[in-house]
């Protein structure tokens, strides 16, 4: 996909995840909206994957360490054909595979995650295995910014740099909000980019809701040979929905019928503006 197609896809994924959460009457809405652009760039442009062969040995790996924001991931995997889109209607229902965190019984999921602080360590192990086995696959790990208060994140960061894992890319979804409020009030993190750099990572800070910036950065990986890359993705929690953006309450707020209708209208209008802009450019 080109960048315009990626932007349109991200709008579609936001619409899908909102419908899914509304139908299930549960979910982590704000964080899924903030990470949608990151996952869209990865899955539709950057990662070397094959939905028909989810266990292909040379596939790139993705670990959703902030596993509670799984809704965007479920919608993307269904859209790509890892499983049927009809299964999205079972999200968080009794007996479903599509629970509220990544579940490796589902094709396309590498590990069960959601206990914060573990995903990067898993990713370090996978990237180290690739190096030692002479494999070319890469490992991508998405973390939350509230998750950065977990000490195990920093143990893994130290190991990733020590072993020179330039096949490893970490993301921090830096929306500055967690379930109990502002990250800087709950546990101050800034200057977070400097901390990662001090641990030996190549740090790229960008607008994590900007598809152009994400693609440009990811296509340069590895930008520093012998160093893992950390993308500080400065995002907006609730991105794409005007009345949800930067509102802590939307961490796991389920949209009402009226809120869903308003949100879908805003997203349809965004898609129409994108299409008009593309027409003008052409």
PDB file of C-alpha atoms in Angstrom, residues 13-262:
ATOM      1  CA  UNK A  13      -9.642  -0.104  11.116  1.00  0.00           C
ATOM      2  CA  UNK A  14     -10.775   2.580  13.563  1.00  0.00           C
ATOM      3  CA  UNK A  15     -14.353   2.155  12.362  1.00  0.00           C
ATOM      4  CA  UNK A  16     -14.102  -1.626  12.673  1.00  0.00           C
ATOM      5  CA  UNK A  17     -12.702  -1.562  16.203  1.00  0.00           C
ATOM      6  CA  UNK A  18     -15.317   0.916  17.405  1.00  0.00           C
ATOM      7  CA  UNK A  19     -18.110  -1.270  16.062  1.00  0.00           C
ATOM      8  CA  UNK A  20     -16.501  -4.330  17.658  1.00  0.00           C
ATOM      9  CA  UNK A  21     -16.126  -2.698  21.080  1.00  0.00           C
ATOM     10  CA  UNK A  22     -19.647  -1.293  20.924  1.00  0.00           C
ATOM     11  CA  UNK A  23     -21.054  -4.717  20.071  1.00  0.00           C
ATOM     12  CA  UNK A  24     -19.103  -6.477  22.804  1.00  0.00           C
ATOM     13  CA  UNK A  25     -19.847  -3.748  25.360  1.00  0.00           C
ATOM     14  CA  UNK A  26     -16.240  -3.933  26.528  1.00  0.00           C
ATOM     15  CA  UNK A  27     -12.751  -3.027  25.371  1.00  0.00           C
ATOM     16  CA  UNK A  28      -9.829  -0.627  25.611  1.00  0.00           C
ATOM     17  CA  UNK A  29     -10.915   2.055  23.199  1.00  0.00           C
ATOM     18  CA  UNK A  30      -8.501   4.958  23.722  1.00  0.00           C
ATOM     19  CA  UNK A  31      -5.254   3.028  23.429  1.00  0.00           C
ATOM     20  CA  UNK A  32      -6.433   1.034  20.426  1.00  0.00           C
ATOM     21  CA  UNK A  33      -7.283   4.257  18.625  1.00  0.00           C
ATOM     22  CA  UNK A  34      -3.863   5.699  19.455  1.00  0.00           C
ATOM     23  CA  UNK A  35      -1.906   2.680  18.186  1.00  0.00           C
ATOM     24  CA  UNK A  36      -3.897   2.075  14.984  1.00  0.00           C
ATOM     25  CA  UNK A  37      -1.543   4.033  12.725  1.00  0.00           C
ATOM     26  CA  UNK A  38       1.504   2.194  14.074  1.00  0.00           C
ATOM     27  CA  UNK A  39      -0.042  -1.215  13.432  1.00  0.00           C
ATOM     28  CA  UNK A  40      -1.376  -0.191  10.030  1.00  0.00           C
ATOM     29  CA  UNK A  41       2.083   0.912   8.867  1.00  0.00           C
ATOM     30  CA  UNK A  42       3.618  -2.308  10.180  1.00  0.00           C
ATOM     31  CA  UNK A  43       1.126  -4.846   8.878  1.00  0.00           C
ATOM     32  CA  UNK A  44       0.259  -3.354   5.504  1.00  0.00           C
ATOM     33  CA  UNK A  45       3.667  -1.982   4.490  1.00  0.00           C
ATOM     34  CA  UNK A  46       6.637  -3.032   6.586  1.00  0.00           C
ATOM     35  CA  UNK A  47       6.341  -6.543   8.026  1.00  0.00           C
ATOM     36  CA  UNK A  48       7.203  -9.620   5.985  1.00  0.00           C
ATOM     37  CA  UNK A  49       4.241 -11.889   6.778  1.00  0.00           C
ATOM     38  CA  UNK A  50       1.912 -14.323   5.007  1.00  0.00           C
ATOM     39  CA  UNK A  51      -1.626 -14.832   6.386  1.00  0.00           C
ATOM     40  CA  UNK A  52      -1.796 -18.175   4.584  1.00  0.00           C
ATOM     41  CA  UNK A  53       1.304 -19.331   6.488  1.00  0.00           C
ATOM     42  CA  UNK A  54       1.057 -17.805   9.976  1.00  0.00           C
ATOM     43  CA  UNK A  55       3.845 -20.060  11.286  1.00  0.00           C
ATOM     44  CA  UNK A  56       6.197 -19.464   8.345  1.00  0.00           C
ATOM     45  CA  UNK A  57       9.671 -19.762   9.826  1.00  0.00           C
ATOM     46  CA  UNK A  58      11.064 -16.597   8.219  1.00  0.00           C
ATOM     47  CA  UNK A  59       8.145 -14.301   9.055  1.00  0.00           C
ATOM     48  CA  UNK A  60       8.685 -11.048  10.911  1.00  0.00           C
ATOM     49  CA  UNK A  61       7.373 -11.233  14.484  1.00  0.00           C
ATOM     50  CA  UNK A  62       5.125  -8.750  16.274  1.00  0.00           C
ATOM     51  CA  UNK A  63       4.609  -8.711  20.041  1.00  0.00           C
ATOM     52  CA  UNK A  64       1.853  -6.528  21.488  1.00  0.00           C
ATOM     53  CA  UNK A  65       3.306  -5.956  24.931  1.00  0.00           C
ATOM     54  CA  UNK A  66       0.518  -3.460  25.682  1.00  0.00           C
ATOM     55  CA  UNK A  67      -1.820  -6.357  25.145  1.00  0.00           C
ATOM     56  CA  UNK A  68      -4.892  -4.674  26.573  1.00  0.00           C
ATOM     57  CA  UNK A  69      -5.131  -2.523  23.430  1.00  0.00           C
ATOM     58  CA  UNK A  70      -5.685  -5.580  21.263  1.00  0.00           C
ATOM     59  CA  UNK A  71      -8.786  -4.383  19.425  1.00  0.00           C
ATOM     60  CA  UNK A  72      -6.927  -2.708  16.562  1.00  0.00           C
ATOM     61  CA  UNK A  73      -4.769  -5.824  16.193  1.00  0.00           C
ATOM     62  CA  UNK A  74      -7.787  -8.151  16.002  1.00  0.00           C
ATOM     63  CA  UNK A  75      -9.339  -5.971  13.305  1.00  0.00           C
ATOM     64  CA  UNK A  76      -6.134  -5.884  11.263  1.00  0.00           C
ATOM     65  CA  UNK A  77      -5.533  -9.629  11.476  1.00  0.00           C
ATOM     66  CA  UNK A  78      -9.115 -10.275  10.364  1.00  0.00           C
ATOM     67  CA  UNK A  79      -8.831  -7.754   7.538  1.00  0.00           C
ATOM     68  CA  UNK A  80      -5.650  -9.441   6.294  1.00  0.00           C
ATOM     69  CA  UNK A  81      -7.273 -12.877   6.360  1.00  0.00           C
ATOM     70  CA  UNK A  82      -5.609 -14.546   9.337  1.00  0.00           C
ATOM     71  CA  UNK A  83      -9.164 -15.412  10.389  1.00  0.00           C
ATOM     72  CA  UNK A  84     -12.668 -14.510   9.245  1.00  0.00           C
ATOM     73  CA  UNK A  85     -13.923 -10.962   9.774  1.00  0.00           C
ATOM     74  CA  UNK A  86     -17.201 -12.500  10.964  1.00  0.00           C
ATOM     75  CA  UNK A  87     -15.353 -13.739  14.047  1.00  0.00           C
ATOM     76  CA  UNK A  88     -14.891 -10.133  15.220  1.00  0.00           C
ATOM     77  CA  UNK A  89     -18.533 -10.247  16.335  1.00  0.00           C
ATOM     78  CA  UNK A  90     -17.503 -12.767  19.029  1.00  0.00           C
ATOM     79  CA  UNK A  91     -14.990 -10.421  20.650  1.00  0.00           C
ATOM     80  CA  UNK A  92     -14.957 -10.874  24.443  1.00  0.00           C
ATOM     81  CA  UNK A  93     -17.974 -13.180  24.346  1.00  0.00           C
ATOM     82  CA  UNK A  94     -18.179 -16.554  26.101  1.00  0.00           C
ATOM     83  CA  UNK A  95     -16.037 -19.203  24.427  1.00  0.00           C
ATOM     84  CA  UNK A  96     -14.383 -16.857  21.921  1.00  0.00           C
ATOM     85  CA  UNK A  97     -10.763 -16.944  20.827  1.00  0.00           C
ATOM     86  CA  UNK A  98     -10.814 -13.169  20.539  1.00  0.00           C
ATOM     87  CA  UNK A  99     -10.410 -12.281  24.179  1.00  0.00           C
ATOM     88  CA  UNK A 100      -9.371  -8.907  25.585  1.00  0.00           C
ATOM     89  CA  UNK A 101      -5.643  -9.636  25.205  1.00  0.00           C
ATOM     90  CA  UNK A 102      -3.595 -11.371  22.467  1.00  0.00           C
ATOM     91  CA  UNK A 103      -4.217 -15.107  22.477  1.00  0.00           C
ATOM     92  CA  UNK A 104      -1.826 -17.405  20.623  1.00  0.00           C
ATOM     93  CA  UNK A 105      -4.617 -19.800  19.735  1.00  0.00           C
ATOM     94  CA  UNK A 106      -5.385 -17.224  17.040  1.00  0.00           C
ATOM     95  CA  UNK A 107      -3.317 -17.300  13.816  1.00  0.00           C
ATOM     96  CA  UNK A 108      -0.966 -14.325  13.657  1.00  0.00           C
ATOM     97  CA  UNK A 109      -0.425 -14.067  17.417  1.00  0.00           C
ATOM     98  CA  UNK A 110       3.039 -15.056  18.605  1.00  0.00           C
ATOM     99  CA  UNK A 111       2.557 -14.907  22.369  1.00  0.00           C
ATOM    100  CA  UNK A 112      -0.147 -14.382  24.971  1.00  0.00           C
ATOM    101  CA  UNK A 113       0.528 -10.908  26.351  1.00  0.00           C
ATOM    102  CA  UNK A 114      -1.056  -8.302  28.546  1.00  0.00           C
ATOM    103  CA  UNK A 115       0.815  -8.663  31.810  1.00  0.00           C
ATOM    104  CA  UNK A 116       2.719  -5.423  31.275  1.00  0.00           C
ATOM    105  CA  UNK A 117       6.497  -5.410  31.202  1.00  0.00           C
ATOM    106  CA  UNK A 118       7.069  -8.812  29.587  1.00  0.00           C
ATOM    107  CA  UNK A 119       6.710  -8.207  25.862  1.00  0.00           C
ATOM    108  CA  UNK A 120      10.100  -6.618  25.272  1.00  0.00           C
ATOM    109  CA  UNK A 121      11.937  -9.433  27.038  1.00  0.00           C
ATOM    110  CA  UNK A 122      10.131 -11.953  24.806  1.00  0.00           C
ATOM    111  CA  UNK A 123      11.057  -9.863  21.781  1.00  0.00           C
ATOM    112  CA  UNK A 124      14.717  -9.728  22.810  1.00  0.00           C
ATOM    113  CA  UNK A 125      14.749 -13.521  22.986  1.00  0.00           C
ATOM    114  CA  UNK A 126      13.189 -13.848  19.536  1.00  0.00           C
ATOM    115  CA  UNK A 127      15.591 -11.331  17.991  1.00  0.00           C
ATOM    116  CA  UNK A 128      18.589 -13.020  19.611  1.00  0.00           C
ATOM    117  CA  UNK A 129      17.385 -16.393  18.284  1.00  0.00           C
ATOM    118  CA  UNK A 130      17.206 -14.941  14.772  1.00  0.00           C
ATOM    119  CA  UNK A 131      20.770 -13.679  15.043  1.00  0.00           C
ATOM    120  CA  UNK A 132      22.114 -16.985  16.331  1.00  0.00           C
ATOM    121  CA  UNK A 133      20.192 -19.011  13.738  1.00  0.00           C
ATOM    122  CA  UNK A 134      21.337 -16.758  10.890  1.00  0.00           C
ATOM    123  CA  UNK A 135      17.768 -15.727  10.086  1.00  0.00           C
ATOM    124  CA  UNK A 136      16.783 -12.414   8.514  1.00  0.00           C
ATOM    125  CA  UNK A 137      13.443 -11.918  10.240  1.00  0.00           C
ATOM    126  CA  UNK A 138      12.844  -8.880  12.418  1.00  0.00           C
ATOM    127  CA  UNK A 139      10.958  -8.479  15.686  1.00  0.00           C
ATOM    128  CA  UNK A 140       8.657  -5.552  16.463  1.00  0.00           C
ATOM    129  CA  UNK A 141       7.369  -4.860  19.969  1.00  0.00           C
ATOM    130  CA  UNK A 142       4.680  -2.337  20.931  1.00  0.00           C
ATOM    131  CA  UNK A 143       4.739  -1.051  24.504  1.00  0.00           C
ATOM    132  CA  UNK A 144       2.589   1.442  26.344  1.00  0.00           C
ATOM    133  CA  UNK A 145       4.081   4.458  28.036  1.00  0.00           C
ATOM    134  CA  UNK A 146       2.534   3.569  31.392  1.00  0.00           C
ATOM    135  CA  UNK A 147       4.287   0.225  30.957  1.00  0.00           C
ATOM    136  CA  UNK A 148       7.642   1.987  31.139  1.00  0.00           C
ATOM    137  CA  UNK A 149       7.302   1.984  34.936  1.00  0.00           C
ATOM    138  CA  UNK A 150       7.911  -1.784  34.880  1.00  0.00           C
ATOM    139  CA  UNK A 151      11.480  -2.638  35.798  1.00  0.00           C
ATOM    140  CA  UNK A 152      11.535  -5.650  33.483  1.00  0.00           C
ATOM    141  CA  UNK A 153      11.276  -3.289  30.503  1.00  0.00           C
ATOM    142  CA  UNK A 154      14.659  -1.828  31.402  1.00  0.00           C
ATOM    143  CA  UNK A 155      16.277  -5.200  31.996  1.00  0.00           C
ATOM    144  CA  UNK A 156      15.190  -6.198  28.505  1.00  0.00           C
ATOM    145  CA  UNK A 157      16.338  -2.857  27.084  1.00  0.00           C
ATOM    146  CA  UNK A 158      19.790  -3.421  28.543  1.00  0.00           C
ATOM    147  CA  UNK A 159      19.962  -6.941  27.082  1.00  0.00           C
ATOM    148  CA  UNK A 160      18.810  -5.809  23.633  1.00  0.00           C
ATOM    149  CA  UNK A 161      21.607  -3.277  23.427  1.00  0.00           C
ATOM    150  CA  UNK A 162      24.189  -5.656  24.922  1.00  0.00           C
ATOM    151  CA  UNK A 163      23.557  -8.244  22.208  1.00  0.00           C
ATOM    152  CA  UNK A 164      23.508  -5.654  19.404  1.00  0.00           C
ATOM    153  CA  UNK A 165      20.024  -6.601  18.236  1.00  0.00           C
ATOM    154  CA  UNK A 166      19.590  -4.318  15.250  1.00  0.00           C
ATOM    155  CA  UNK A 167      16.822  -6.674  14.071  1.00  0.00           C
ATOM    156  CA  UNK A 168      14.673  -5.491  16.999  1.00  0.00           C
ATOM    157  CA  UNK A 169      12.357  -2.473  16.909  1.00  0.00           C
ATOM    158  CA  UNK A 170      10.505  -1.296  19.990  1.00  0.00           C
ATOM    159  CA  UNK A 171       7.687   1.225  20.003  1.00  0.00           C
ATOM    160  CA  UNK A 172       6.451   3.288  22.908  1.00  0.00           C
ATOM    161  CA  UNK A 173       2.851   4.387  22.312  1.00  0.00           C
ATOM    162  CA  UNK A 174       3.508   7.728  24.010  1.00  0.00           C
ATOM    163  CA  UNK A 175      -0.026   9.049  24.458  1.00  0.00           C
ATOM    164  CA  UNK A 176       0.808  10.270  27.995  1.00  0.00           C
ATOM    165  CA  UNK A 177      -2.316   8.775  29.565  1.00  0.00           C
ATOM    166  CA  UNK A 178      -2.865   5.558  31.464  1.00  0.00           C
ATOM    167  CA  UNK A 179      -5.817   4.098  33.292  1.00  0.00           C
ATOM    168  CA  UNK A 180      -5.357   6.277  36.378  1.00  0.00           C
ATOM    169  CA  UNK A 181      -4.474   9.529  34.619  1.00  0.00           C
ATOM    170  CA  UNK A 182      -1.425  11.309  33.230  1.00  0.00           C
ATOM    171  CA  UNK A 183       1.747   9.230  33.062  1.00  0.00           C
ATOM    172  CA  UNK A 184       3.731  12.153  34.424  1.00  0.00           C
ATOM    173  CA  UNK A 185       1.484  12.326  37.493  1.00  0.00           C
ATOM    174  CA  UNK A 186       1.354   8.571  38.059  1.00  0.00           C
ATOM    175  CA  UNK A 187       5.072   7.915  37.468  1.00  0.00           C
ATOM    176  CA  UNK A 188       7.126  10.575  35.721  1.00  0.00           C
ATOM    177  CA  UNK A 189       8.907   9.292  32.615  1.00  0.00           C
ATOM    178  CA  UNK A 190      10.427  12.303  30.883  1.00  0.00           C
ATOM    179  CA  UNK A 191      12.942  12.610  29.346  1.00  0.00           C
ATOM    180  CA  UNK A 192      11.976   9.149  28.106  1.00  0.00           C
ATOM    181  CA  UNK A 193      13.838   9.309  24.797  1.00  0.00           C
ATOM    182  CA  UNK A 194      17.070  10.179  26.588  1.00  0.00           C
ATOM    183  CA  UNK A 195      16.627   7.228  28.938  1.00  0.00           C
ATOM    184  CA  UNK A 196      16.301   4.789  26.051  1.00  0.00           C
ATOM    185  CA  UNK A 197      19.323   6.329  24.331  1.00  0.00           C
ATOM    186  CA  UNK A 198      21.309   5.941  27.551  1.00  0.00           C
ATOM    187  CA  UNK A 199      20.459   2.242  27.515  1.00  0.00           C
ATOM    188  CA  UNK A 200      22.149   1.949  24.103  1.00  0.00           C
ATOM    189  CA  UNK A 201      19.195   2.139  21.727  1.00  0.00           C
ATOM    190  CA  UNK A 202      18.913   4.129  18.509  1.00  0.00           C
ATOM    191  CA  UNK A 203      15.977   6.414  19.370  1.00  0.00           C
ATOM    192  CA  UNK A 204      13.680   7.951  16.771  1.00  0.00           C
ATOM    193  CA  UNK A 205      11.047  10.356  18.083  1.00  0.00           C
ATOM    194  CA  UNK A 206       8.113  11.096  15.799  1.00  0.00           C
ATOM    195  CA  UNK A 207       4.376  11.704  15.538  1.00  0.00           C
ATOM    196  CA  UNK A 208       2.991   8.207  16.019  1.00  0.00           C
ATOM    197  CA  UNK A 209      -0.264   9.108  14.301  1.00  0.00           C
ATOM    198  CA  UNK A 210       1.558  10.297  11.162  1.00  0.00           C
ATOM    199  CA  UNK A 211       1.672   7.469   8.616  1.00  0.00           C
ATOM    200  CA  UNK A 212       4.246   9.288   6.475  1.00  0.00           C
ATOM    201  CA  UNK A 213       6.636   9.681   9.418  1.00  0.00           C
ATOM    202  CA  UNK A 214       6.151   6.096  10.589  1.00  0.00           C
ATOM    203  CA  UNK A 215       6.813   4.593   7.172  1.00  0.00           C
ATOM    204  CA  UNK A 216       9.865   6.773   6.598  1.00  0.00           C
ATOM    205  CA  UNK A 217      11.383   5.743   9.931  1.00  0.00           C
ATOM    206  CA  UNK A 218      10.576   2.057   9.584  1.00  0.00           C
ATOM    207  CA  UNK A 219      11.950   1.813   6.065  1.00  0.00           C
ATOM    208  CA  UNK A 220      15.326   3.001   7.406  1.00  0.00           C
ATOM    209  CA  UNK A 221      15.584   0.210  10.013  1.00  0.00           C
ATOM    210  CA  UNK A 222      18.208  -0.755  10.973  1.00  0.00           C
ATOM    211  CA  UNK A 223      19.307   2.875  10.986  1.00  0.00           C
ATOM    212  CA  UNK A 224      22.182   2.097  13.351  1.00  0.00           C
ATOM    213  CA  UNK A 225      24.029  -1.167  12.740  1.00  0.00           C
ATOM    214  CA  UNK A 226      24.539  -3.065  15.984  1.00  0.00           C
ATOM    215  CA  UNK A 227      21.823  -1.181  17.877  1.00  0.00           C
ATOM    216  CA  UNK A 228      18.134  -1.945  18.467  1.00  0.00           C
ATOM    217  CA  UNK A 229      15.779   0.864  17.469  1.00  0.00           C
ATOM    218  CA  UNK A 230      13.237   2.495  19.766  1.00  0.00           C
ATOM    219  CA  UNK A 231      10.526   4.527  18.067  1.00  0.00           C
ATOM    220  CA  UNK A 232       9.074   7.064  20.480  1.00  0.00           C
ATOM    221  CA  UNK A 233       5.639   7.308  18.886  1.00  0.00           C
ATOM    222  CA  UNK A 234       4.044  10.467  20.253  1.00  0.00           C
ATOM    223  CA  UNK A 235       0.359   9.700  19.848  1.00  0.00           C
ATOM    224  CA  UNK A 236      -3.034  10.965  20.945  1.00  0.00           C
ATOM    225  CA  UNK A 237      -5.168   8.669  23.056  1.00  0.00           C
ATOM    226  CA  UNK A 238      -8.533   8.294  21.339  1.00  0.00           C
ATOM    227  CA  UNK A 239      -7.048   9.534  18.042  1.00  0.00           C
ATOM    228  CA  UNK A 240      -9.549  10.183  15.268  1.00  0.00           C
ATOM    229  CA  UNK A 241     -12.572  10.854  17.477  1.00  0.00           C
ATOM    230  CA  UNK A 242     -12.745  14.511  18.479  1.00  0.00           C
ATOM    231  CA  UNK A 243     -14.670  13.927  21.707  1.00  0.00           C
ATOM    232  CA  UNK A 244     -12.421  11.035  22.807  1.00  0.00           C
ATOM    233  CA  UNK A 245      -8.990  12.523  22.177  1.00  0.00           C
ATOM    234  CA  UNK A 246      -6.851  13.026  25.293  1.00  0.00           C
ATOM    235  CA  UNK A 247      -9.729  12.028  27.589  1.00  0.00           C
ATOM    236  CA  UNK A 248      -8.558   9.548  30.294  1.00  0.00           C
ATOM    237  CA  UNK A 249     -12.111   8.215  30.654  1.00  0.00           C
ATOM    238  CA  UNK A 250     -11.837   6.708  27.159  1.00  0.00           C
ATOM    239  CA  UNK A 251      -9.120   4.284  28.308  1.00  0.00           C
ATOM    240  CA  UNK A 252     -11.783   1.577  28.443  1.00  0.00           C
ATOM    241  CA  UNK A 253     -14.947   3.535  27.736  1.00  0.00           C
ATOM    242  CA  UNK A 254     -17.487   1.744  25.550  1.00  0.00           C
ATOM    243  CA  UNK A 255     -19.192   4.157  23.126  1.00  0.00           C
ATOM    244  CA  UNK A 256     -22.938   4.514  23.461  1.00  0.00           C
ATOM    245  CA  UNK A 257     -25.171   4.199  20.400  1.00  0.00           C
ATOM    246  CA  UNK A 258     -25.088   7.970  19.967  1.00  0.00           C
ATOM    247  CA  UNK A 259     -21.306   8.182  20.474  1.00  0.00           C
ATOM    248  CA  UNK A 260     -20.725   5.385  17.968  1.00  0.00           C
ATOM    249  CA  UNK A 261     -22.843   7.147  15.371  1.00  0.00           C
ATOM    250  CA  UNK A 262     -20.976  10.427  15.934  1.00  0.00           C
TER     251      UNK A 262
END
